[in-house]
Short mmCIF file of C-alpha atoms and ligand atoms in Angstrom, two decimals:
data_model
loop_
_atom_site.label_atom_id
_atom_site.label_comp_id
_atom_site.label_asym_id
_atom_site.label_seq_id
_atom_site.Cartn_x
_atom_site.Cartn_y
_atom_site.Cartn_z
CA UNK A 26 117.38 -6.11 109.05
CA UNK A 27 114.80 -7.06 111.00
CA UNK A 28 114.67 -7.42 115.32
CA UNK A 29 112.21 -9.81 117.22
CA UNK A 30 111.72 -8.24 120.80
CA UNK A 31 109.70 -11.67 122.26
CA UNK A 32 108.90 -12.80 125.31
CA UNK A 33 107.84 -9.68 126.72
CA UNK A 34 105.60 -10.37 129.93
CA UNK A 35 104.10 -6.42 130.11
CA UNK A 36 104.19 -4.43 127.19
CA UNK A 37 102.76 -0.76 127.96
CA UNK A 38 102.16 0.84 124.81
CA UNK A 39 100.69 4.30 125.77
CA UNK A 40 99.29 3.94 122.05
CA UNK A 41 96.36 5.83 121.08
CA UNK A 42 93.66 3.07 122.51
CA UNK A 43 96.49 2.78 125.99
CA UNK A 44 96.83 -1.06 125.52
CA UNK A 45 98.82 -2.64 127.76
CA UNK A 46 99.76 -6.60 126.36
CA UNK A 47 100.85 -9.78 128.25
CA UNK A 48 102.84 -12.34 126.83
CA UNK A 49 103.68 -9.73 123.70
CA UNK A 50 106.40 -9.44 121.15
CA UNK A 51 107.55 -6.43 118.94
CA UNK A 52 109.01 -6.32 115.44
CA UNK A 53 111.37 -3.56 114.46
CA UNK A 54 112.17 -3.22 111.07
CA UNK A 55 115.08 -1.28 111.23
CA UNK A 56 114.44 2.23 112.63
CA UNK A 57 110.78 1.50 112.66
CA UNK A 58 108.25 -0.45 114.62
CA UNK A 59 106.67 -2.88 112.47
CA UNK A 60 104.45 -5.36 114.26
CA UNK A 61 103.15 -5.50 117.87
CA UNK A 62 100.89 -8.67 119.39
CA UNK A 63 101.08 -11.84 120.82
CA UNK A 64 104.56 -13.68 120.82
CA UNK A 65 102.70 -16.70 119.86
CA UNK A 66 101.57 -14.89 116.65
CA UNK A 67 105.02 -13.16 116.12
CA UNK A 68 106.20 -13.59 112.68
CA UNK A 69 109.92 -14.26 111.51
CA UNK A 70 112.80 -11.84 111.92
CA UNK A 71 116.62 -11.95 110.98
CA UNK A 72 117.55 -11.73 115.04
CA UNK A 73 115.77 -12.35 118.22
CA UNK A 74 115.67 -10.86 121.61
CA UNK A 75 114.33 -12.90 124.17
CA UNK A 76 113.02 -10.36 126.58
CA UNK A 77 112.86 -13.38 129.23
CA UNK A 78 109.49 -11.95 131.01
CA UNK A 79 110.60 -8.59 131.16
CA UNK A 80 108.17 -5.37 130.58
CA UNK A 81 108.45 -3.34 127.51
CA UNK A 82 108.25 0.50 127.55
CA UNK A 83 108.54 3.26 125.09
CA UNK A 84 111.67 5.10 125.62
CA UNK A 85 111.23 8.12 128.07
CA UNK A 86 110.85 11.31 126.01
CA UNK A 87 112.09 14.29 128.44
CA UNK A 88 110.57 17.71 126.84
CA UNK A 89 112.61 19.89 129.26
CA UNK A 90 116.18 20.00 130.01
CA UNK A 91 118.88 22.80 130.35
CA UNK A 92 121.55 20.29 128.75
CA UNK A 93 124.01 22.60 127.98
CA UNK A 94 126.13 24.58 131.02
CA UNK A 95 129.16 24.48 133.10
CA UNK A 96 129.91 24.32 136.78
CA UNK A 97 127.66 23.44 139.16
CA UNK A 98 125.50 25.28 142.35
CA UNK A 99 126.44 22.90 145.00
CA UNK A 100 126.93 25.87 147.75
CA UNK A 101 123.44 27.23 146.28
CA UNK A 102 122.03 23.22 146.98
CA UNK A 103 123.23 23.14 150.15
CA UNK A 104 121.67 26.64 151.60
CA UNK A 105 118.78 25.28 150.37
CA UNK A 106 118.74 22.57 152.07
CA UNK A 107 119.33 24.78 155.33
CA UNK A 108 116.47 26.43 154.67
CA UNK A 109 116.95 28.69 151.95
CA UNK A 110 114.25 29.36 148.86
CA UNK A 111 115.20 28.95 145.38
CA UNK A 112 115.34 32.10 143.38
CA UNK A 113 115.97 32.81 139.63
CA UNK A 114 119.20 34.16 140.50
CA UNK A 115 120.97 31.57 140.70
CA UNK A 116 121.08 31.27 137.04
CA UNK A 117 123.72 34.44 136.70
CA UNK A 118 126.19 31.71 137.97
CA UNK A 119 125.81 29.16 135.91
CA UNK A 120 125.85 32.30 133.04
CA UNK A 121 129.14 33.08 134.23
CA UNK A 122 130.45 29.94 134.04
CA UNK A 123 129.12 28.85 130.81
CA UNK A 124 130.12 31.80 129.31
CA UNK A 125 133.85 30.80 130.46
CA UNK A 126 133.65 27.60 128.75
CA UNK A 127 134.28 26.97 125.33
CA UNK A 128 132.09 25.38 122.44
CA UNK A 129 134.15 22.70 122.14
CA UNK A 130 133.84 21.97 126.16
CA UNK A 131 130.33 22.91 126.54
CA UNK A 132 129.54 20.15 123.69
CA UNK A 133 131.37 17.36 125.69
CA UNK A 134 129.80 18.40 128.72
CA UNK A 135 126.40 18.28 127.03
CA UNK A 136 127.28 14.90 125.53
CA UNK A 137 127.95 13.26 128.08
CA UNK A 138 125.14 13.98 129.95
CA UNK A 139 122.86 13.12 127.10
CA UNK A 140 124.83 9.71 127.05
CA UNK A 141 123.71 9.21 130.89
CA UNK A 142 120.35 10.10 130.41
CA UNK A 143 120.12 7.12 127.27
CA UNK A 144 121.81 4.71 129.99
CA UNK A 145 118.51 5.60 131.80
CA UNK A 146 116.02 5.23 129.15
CA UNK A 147 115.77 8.95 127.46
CA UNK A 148 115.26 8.10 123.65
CA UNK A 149 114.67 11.80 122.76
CA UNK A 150 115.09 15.12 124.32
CA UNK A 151 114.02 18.37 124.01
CA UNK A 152 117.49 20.86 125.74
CA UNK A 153 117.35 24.79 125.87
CA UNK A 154 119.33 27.53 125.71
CA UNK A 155 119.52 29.87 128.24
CA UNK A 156 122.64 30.26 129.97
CA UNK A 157 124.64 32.69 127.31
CA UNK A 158 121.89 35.55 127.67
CA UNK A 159 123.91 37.61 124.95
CA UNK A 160 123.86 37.24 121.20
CA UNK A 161 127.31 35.75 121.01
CA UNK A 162 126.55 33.34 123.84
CA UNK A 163 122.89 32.23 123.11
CA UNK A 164 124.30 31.82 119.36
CA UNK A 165 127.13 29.52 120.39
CA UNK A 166 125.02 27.45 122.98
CA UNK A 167 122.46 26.73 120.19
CA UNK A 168 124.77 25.62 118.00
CA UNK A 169 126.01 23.09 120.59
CA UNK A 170 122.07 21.95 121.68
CA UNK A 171 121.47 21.52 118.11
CA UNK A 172 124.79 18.82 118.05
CA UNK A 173 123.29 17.08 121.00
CA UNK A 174 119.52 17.47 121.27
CA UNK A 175 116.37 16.26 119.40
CA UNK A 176 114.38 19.61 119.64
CA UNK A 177 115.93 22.64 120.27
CA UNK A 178 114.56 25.59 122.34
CA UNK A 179 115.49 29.43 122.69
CA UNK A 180 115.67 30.58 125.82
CA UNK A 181 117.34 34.15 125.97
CA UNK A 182 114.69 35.33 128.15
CA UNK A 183 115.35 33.20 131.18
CA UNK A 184 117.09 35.92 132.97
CA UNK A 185 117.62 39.58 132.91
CA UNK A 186 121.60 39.54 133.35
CA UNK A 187 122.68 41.49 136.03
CA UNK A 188 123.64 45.10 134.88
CA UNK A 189 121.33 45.17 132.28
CA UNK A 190 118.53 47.39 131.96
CA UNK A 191 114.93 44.64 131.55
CA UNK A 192 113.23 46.34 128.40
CA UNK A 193 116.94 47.13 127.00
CA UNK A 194 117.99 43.10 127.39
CA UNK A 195 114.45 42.24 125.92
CA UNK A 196 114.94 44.59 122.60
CA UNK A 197 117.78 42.19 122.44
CA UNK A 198 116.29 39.07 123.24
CA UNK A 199 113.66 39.75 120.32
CA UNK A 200 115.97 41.79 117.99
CA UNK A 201 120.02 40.79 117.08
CA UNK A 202 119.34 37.12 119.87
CA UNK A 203 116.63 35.94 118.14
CA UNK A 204 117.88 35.95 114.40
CA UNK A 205 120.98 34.23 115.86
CA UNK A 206 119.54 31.56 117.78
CA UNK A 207 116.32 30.83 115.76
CA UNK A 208 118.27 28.79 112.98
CA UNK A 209 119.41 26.34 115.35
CA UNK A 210 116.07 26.05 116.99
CA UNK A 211 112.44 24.94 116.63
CA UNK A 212 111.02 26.54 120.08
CA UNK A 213 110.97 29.34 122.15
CA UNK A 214 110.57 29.68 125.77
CA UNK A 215 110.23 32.11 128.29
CA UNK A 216 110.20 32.51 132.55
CA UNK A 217 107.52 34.03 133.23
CA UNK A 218 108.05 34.67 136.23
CA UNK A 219 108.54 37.17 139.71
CA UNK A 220 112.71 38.01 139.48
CA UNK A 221 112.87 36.88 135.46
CA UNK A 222 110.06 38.53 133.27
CA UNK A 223 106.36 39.81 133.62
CA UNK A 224 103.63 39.24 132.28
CA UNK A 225 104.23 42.05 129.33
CA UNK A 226 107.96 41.37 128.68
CA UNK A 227 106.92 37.51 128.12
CA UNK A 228 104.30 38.22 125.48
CA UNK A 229 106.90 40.76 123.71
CA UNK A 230 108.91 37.65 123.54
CA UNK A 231 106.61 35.12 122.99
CA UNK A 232 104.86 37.43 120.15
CA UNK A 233 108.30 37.86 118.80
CA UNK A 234 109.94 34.13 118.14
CA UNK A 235 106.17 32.91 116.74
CA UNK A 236 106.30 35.99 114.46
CA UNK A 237 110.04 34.47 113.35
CA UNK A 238 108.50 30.40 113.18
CA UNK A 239 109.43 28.93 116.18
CA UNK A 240 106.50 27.19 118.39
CA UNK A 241 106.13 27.66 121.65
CA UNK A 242 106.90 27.15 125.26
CA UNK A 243 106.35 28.38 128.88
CA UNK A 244 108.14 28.20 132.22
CA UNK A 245 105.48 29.33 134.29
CA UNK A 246 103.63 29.06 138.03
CA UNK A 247 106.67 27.82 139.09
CA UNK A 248 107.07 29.92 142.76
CA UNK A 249 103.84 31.75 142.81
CA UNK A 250 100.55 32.40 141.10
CA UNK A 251 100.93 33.94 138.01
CA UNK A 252 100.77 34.72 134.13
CA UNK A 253 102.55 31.79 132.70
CA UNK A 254 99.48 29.66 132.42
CA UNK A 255 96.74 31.99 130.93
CA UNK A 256 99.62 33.26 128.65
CA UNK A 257 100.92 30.06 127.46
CA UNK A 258 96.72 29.16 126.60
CA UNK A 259 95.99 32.03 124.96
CA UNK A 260 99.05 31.73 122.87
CA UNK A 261 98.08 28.47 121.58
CA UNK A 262 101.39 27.33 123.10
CA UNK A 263 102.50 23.57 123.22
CA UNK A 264 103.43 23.29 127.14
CA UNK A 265 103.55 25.28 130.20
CA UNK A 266 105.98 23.94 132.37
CA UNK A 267 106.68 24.02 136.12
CA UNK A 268 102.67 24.08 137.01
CA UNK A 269 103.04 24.31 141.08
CA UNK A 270 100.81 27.37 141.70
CA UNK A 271 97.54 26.70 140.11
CA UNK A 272 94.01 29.05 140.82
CA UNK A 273 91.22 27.35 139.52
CA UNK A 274 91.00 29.50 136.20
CA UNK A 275 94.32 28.31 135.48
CA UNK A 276 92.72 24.35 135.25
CA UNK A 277 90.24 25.32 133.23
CA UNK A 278 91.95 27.24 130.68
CA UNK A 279 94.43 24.19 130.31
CA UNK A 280 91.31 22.17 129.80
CA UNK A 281 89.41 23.73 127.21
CA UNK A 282 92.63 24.09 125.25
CA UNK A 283 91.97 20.08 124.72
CA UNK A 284 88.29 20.63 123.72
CA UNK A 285 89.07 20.67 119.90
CA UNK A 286 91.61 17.85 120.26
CA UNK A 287 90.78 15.25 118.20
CA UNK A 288 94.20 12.59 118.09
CA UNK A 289 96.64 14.99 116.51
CA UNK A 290 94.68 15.23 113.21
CA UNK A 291 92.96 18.76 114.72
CA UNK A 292 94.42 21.75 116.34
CA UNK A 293 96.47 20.44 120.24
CA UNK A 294 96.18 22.32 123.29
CA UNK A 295 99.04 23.19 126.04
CA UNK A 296 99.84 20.41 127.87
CA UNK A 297 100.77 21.25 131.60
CA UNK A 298 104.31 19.31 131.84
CA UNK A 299 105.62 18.64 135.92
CA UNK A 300 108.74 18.32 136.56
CA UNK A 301 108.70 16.34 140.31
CA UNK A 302 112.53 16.42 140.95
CA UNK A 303 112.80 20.22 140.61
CA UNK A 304 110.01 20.55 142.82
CA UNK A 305 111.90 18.27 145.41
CA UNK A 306 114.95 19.71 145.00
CA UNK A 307 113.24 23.52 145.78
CA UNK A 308 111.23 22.22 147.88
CA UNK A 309 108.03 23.49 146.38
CA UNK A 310 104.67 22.06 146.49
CA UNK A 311 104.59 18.96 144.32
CA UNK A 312 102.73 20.28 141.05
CA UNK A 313 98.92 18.95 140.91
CA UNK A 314 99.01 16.32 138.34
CA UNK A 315 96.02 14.27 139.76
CA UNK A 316 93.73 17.83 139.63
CA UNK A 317 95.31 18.20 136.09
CA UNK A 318 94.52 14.87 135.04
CA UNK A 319 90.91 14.68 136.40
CA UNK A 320 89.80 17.96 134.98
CA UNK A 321 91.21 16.42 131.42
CA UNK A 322 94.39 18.35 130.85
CA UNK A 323 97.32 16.37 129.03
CA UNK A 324 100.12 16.40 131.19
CA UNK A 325 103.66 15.23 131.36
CA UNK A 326 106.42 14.83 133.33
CA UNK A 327 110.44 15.79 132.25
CA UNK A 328 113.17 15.99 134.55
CA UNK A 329 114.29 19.37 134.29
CA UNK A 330 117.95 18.79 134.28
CA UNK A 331 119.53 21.89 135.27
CA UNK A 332 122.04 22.67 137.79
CA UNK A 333 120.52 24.83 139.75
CA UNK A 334 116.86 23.42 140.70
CA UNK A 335 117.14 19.45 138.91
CA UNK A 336 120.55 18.36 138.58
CA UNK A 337 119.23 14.63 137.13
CA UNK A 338 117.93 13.25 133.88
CA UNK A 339 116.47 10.87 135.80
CA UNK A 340 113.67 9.85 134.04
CA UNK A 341 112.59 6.61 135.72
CA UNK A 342 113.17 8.42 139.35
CA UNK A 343 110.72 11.42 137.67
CA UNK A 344 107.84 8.73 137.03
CA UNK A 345 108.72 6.95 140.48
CA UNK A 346 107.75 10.28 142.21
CA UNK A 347 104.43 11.20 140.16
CA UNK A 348 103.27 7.76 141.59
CA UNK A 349 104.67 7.63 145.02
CA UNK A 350 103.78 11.16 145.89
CA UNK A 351 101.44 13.12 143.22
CA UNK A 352 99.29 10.65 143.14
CA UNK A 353 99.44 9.19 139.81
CA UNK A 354 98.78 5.43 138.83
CA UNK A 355 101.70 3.64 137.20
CA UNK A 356 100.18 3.87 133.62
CA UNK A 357 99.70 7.45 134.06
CA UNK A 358 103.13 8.45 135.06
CA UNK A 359 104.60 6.08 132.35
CA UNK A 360 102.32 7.72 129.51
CA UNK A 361 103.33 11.27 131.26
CA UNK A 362 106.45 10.37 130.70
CA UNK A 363 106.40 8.83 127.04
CA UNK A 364 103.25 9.80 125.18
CA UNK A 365 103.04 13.49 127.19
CA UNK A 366 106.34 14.53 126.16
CA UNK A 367 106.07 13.46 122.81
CA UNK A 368 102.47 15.43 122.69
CA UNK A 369 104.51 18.55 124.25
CA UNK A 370 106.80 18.81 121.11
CA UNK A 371 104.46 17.73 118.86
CA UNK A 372 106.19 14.86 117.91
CA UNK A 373 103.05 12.20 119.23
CA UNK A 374 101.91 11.13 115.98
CA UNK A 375 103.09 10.61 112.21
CA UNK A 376 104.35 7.47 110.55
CA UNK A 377 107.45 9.25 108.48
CA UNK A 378 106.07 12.94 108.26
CA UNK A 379 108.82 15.08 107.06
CA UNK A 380 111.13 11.95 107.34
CA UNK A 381 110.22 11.90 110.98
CA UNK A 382 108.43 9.26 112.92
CA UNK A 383 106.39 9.65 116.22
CA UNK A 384 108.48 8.76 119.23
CA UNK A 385 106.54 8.32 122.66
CA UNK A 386 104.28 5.21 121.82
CA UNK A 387 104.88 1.13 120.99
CA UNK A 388 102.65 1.62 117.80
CA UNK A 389 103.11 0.38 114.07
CA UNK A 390 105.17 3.01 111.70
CA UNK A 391 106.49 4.64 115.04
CA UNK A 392 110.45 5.19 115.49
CA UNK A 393 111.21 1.71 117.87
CA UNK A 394 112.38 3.65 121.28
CA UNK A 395 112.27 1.14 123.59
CA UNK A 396 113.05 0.84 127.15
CA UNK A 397 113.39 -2.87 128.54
CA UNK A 398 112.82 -3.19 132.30
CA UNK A 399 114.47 -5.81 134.86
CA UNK A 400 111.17 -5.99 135.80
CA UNK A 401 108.08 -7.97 134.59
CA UNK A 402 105.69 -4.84 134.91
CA UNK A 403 106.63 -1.23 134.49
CA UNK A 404 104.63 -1.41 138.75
CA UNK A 405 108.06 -2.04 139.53
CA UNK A 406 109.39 1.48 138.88
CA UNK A 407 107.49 2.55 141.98
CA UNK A 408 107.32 -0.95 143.98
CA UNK A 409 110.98 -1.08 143.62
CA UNK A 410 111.96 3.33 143.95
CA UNK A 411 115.63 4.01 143.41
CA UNK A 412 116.65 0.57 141.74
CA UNK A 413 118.40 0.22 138.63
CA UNK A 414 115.73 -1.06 136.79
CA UNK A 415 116.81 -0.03 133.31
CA UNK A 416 118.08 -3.75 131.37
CA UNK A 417 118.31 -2.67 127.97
CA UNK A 418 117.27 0.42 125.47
CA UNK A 419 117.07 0.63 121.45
CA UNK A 420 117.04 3.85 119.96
CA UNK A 421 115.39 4.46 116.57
CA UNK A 422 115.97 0.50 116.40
CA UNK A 423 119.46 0.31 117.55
CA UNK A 424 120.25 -1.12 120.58
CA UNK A 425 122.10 1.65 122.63
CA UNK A 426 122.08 0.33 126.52
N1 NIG B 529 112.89 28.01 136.22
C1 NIG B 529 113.70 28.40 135.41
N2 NIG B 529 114.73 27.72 134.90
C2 NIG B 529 115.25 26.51 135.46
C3 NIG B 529 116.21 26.76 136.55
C4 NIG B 529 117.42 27.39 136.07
C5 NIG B 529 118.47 27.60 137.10
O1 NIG B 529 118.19 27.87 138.28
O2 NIG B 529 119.62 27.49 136.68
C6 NIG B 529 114.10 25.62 135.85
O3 NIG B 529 113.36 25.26 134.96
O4 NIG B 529 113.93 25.27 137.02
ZN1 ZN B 530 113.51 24.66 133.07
#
């Protein structure tokens, strides 16, 4: 079967030459994207969409979520908001009450809040473990990501639970967790971080899962200067995350790690990914995306949902932000939010590699994610903050929203 999206009026690609078409059309052929041009050039299909001057996005691809917990940190919100500072902490109690939960409930949980983050454009998404931190519990929560997310990452050392001895809780992590956890998962993460782990314990870990095959991650820089970034570079791995407290060093390092890139063909660097609602919601310095972006690192931008420091999947509020107070143009936050995501799991190219298509760009042989504004230009997401601009999404061709 084959889907005529026509009548588009903006049609942001975020390929690999950025095009952005007026007046386009789109041909899916079913879970792939087929054609892309002019609607006046648009060839036949069995069914047509008639966009009616609306703008055509790739789905939002959020590389960073905590999807799977229970209960919520209201009280914790609300000191905050008094005045408070966020500290890793917090995540003991949303440990507790995960660990009270069972499979069964921590799956619906998860699916419904991946359901609510399709309604809002997410077409694939990256979710972590991290709130068992014991064998049993890391084990069970992966199983349940892996039911409910696109990439799955291992994130045993996001805290040091309380009554455990650090070095004792990372033997662990990298010993009995790890061979648990890594069958369900393609990534491992760590926090890097003052109150979660130093600079040492993190490379113990990191070391550790690449040594086992999984690819990695950082959460790092996220309430101080630190290790997180010059780790995460000199580990070759995909993303460092969080990205508030930069030194100048840090910049550079995320740089060069581009130097070699050459389209996805070559060897990638880390891409620096922001995550603008957790920074509102701890109040932190807005992460420098415009100094990432002009001294040529990759960036992107993923909610964060977690419900301690980003209780949204709000993807289109995420982008809103970049623009309206990091300082990003429209196209940028849009490709930050598409094309830098996809980059950040490695997932930004390939026309059916390993039975897998690229997700993150409108391009030809790419899996058709596509978000469909009530808008006719994707400006709108920031001209018009807040509003429910999201009229229709297809996922891997099928129309979902
Ligand atoms: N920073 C570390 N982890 C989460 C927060 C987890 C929590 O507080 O529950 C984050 O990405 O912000
Ligand atoms: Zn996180």
């Amino acid at each position: 079967m084959s889907l005529l999206i026509t009548n588009i009026a903006e049609l942001m690609t975020q390929d690999a030459e950025r095009r952005v078409l007026k007046d386009a059309a789109v041909v899916v052929e079913g879970e792939r994207i087929s054609w892309i041009g002019q609607a006046a050039d648009a060839p036949a299909a069995d069914t047509v969409h008639d966009a009616q001057g609306r703008a055509l996005l790739p789905g939002w691809v959020d590389s960073h979520t905590h999807l799977v917990f229970a209960g919520d940190r209201t009280a914790e919100f609300e000191a905050r908001m008094a005045g408070e500072s966020y500290s890793a902490g917090g995540i003991g109690v949303t440990m507790n009450a995960t660990r009270a939960a069972t499979d069964a409930e921590l799956l619906e949980l998860a699916r419904a809040r991946r359901a609510e983050a399709l309604r809002g454009g997410t077409t694939y998404l990256e979710a972590k473990t991290g709130y068992g931190l014991s064998t049993e519990h890391e084990a069970a929560i992966a199983r349940v990501t892996s039911q409910v997310a696109d990439e799955v990452t291992f994130l045993g050392a996001h805290l040091v639970p309380k009554g455990a001895e650090p070095e004792a809780y990372v033997d662990e992590v990298v010993g009995p967790m790890l061979a648990a956890v890594a069958p369900h998962a393609q990534w491992a993460d760590v926090f890097c971080e003052r109150g979660a782990f130093d600079e040492a314990q993190s490379r113990r870990v990191l070391e550790a899962c690449a040594a086992a095959g999984l690819k990695l991650r950082v959460h790092g820089n996220q309430l101080g200067p630190g290790a997180g970034v010059r780790l995460a570079v000199e580990l070759g791995a995909a993303s460092v995350d969080h990205v508030n407290y930069l030194e100048d060093a840090d910049v550079l390092a995320l740089a060069q790690s581009w130097d070699q890139y050459d389209g996805g063909r070559g060897p990638r660097g880390t891409v620096a990914t922001c995550l603008p609602a957790c920074d509102l919601s701890t109040r932190e310095p807005l992460a420098p995306a415009r100094r990432l972006l002009d001294a040529g690192v990759q960036v992107a931008i993923a909610s964060n949902l977690n419900p301690g420091t980003s209780y949204t999947s709000a993807m289109n509020y995420c982008v809103t932000t970049a623009v309206l107070q990091m300082g990003l143009s429209v196209h940028e936050a849009v490709r930050a939010a598409t094309f830098g995501g996809a980059l950040a799991l490695h997932r930004e190219v390939g026309d059916d590699v390993d039975g897998r298509r690229a997700v993150g760009s409108i391009a030809v042989g790419h899996r058709a994610d596509l978000h469909l504004l009530n808008a006719p230009s994707a400006t709108h997401l920031a001209y018009r903050p807040g509003m429910p601009l999201t009229h229709a999404v297809w996922q891997a061709g099928a129309q979902v929203v």
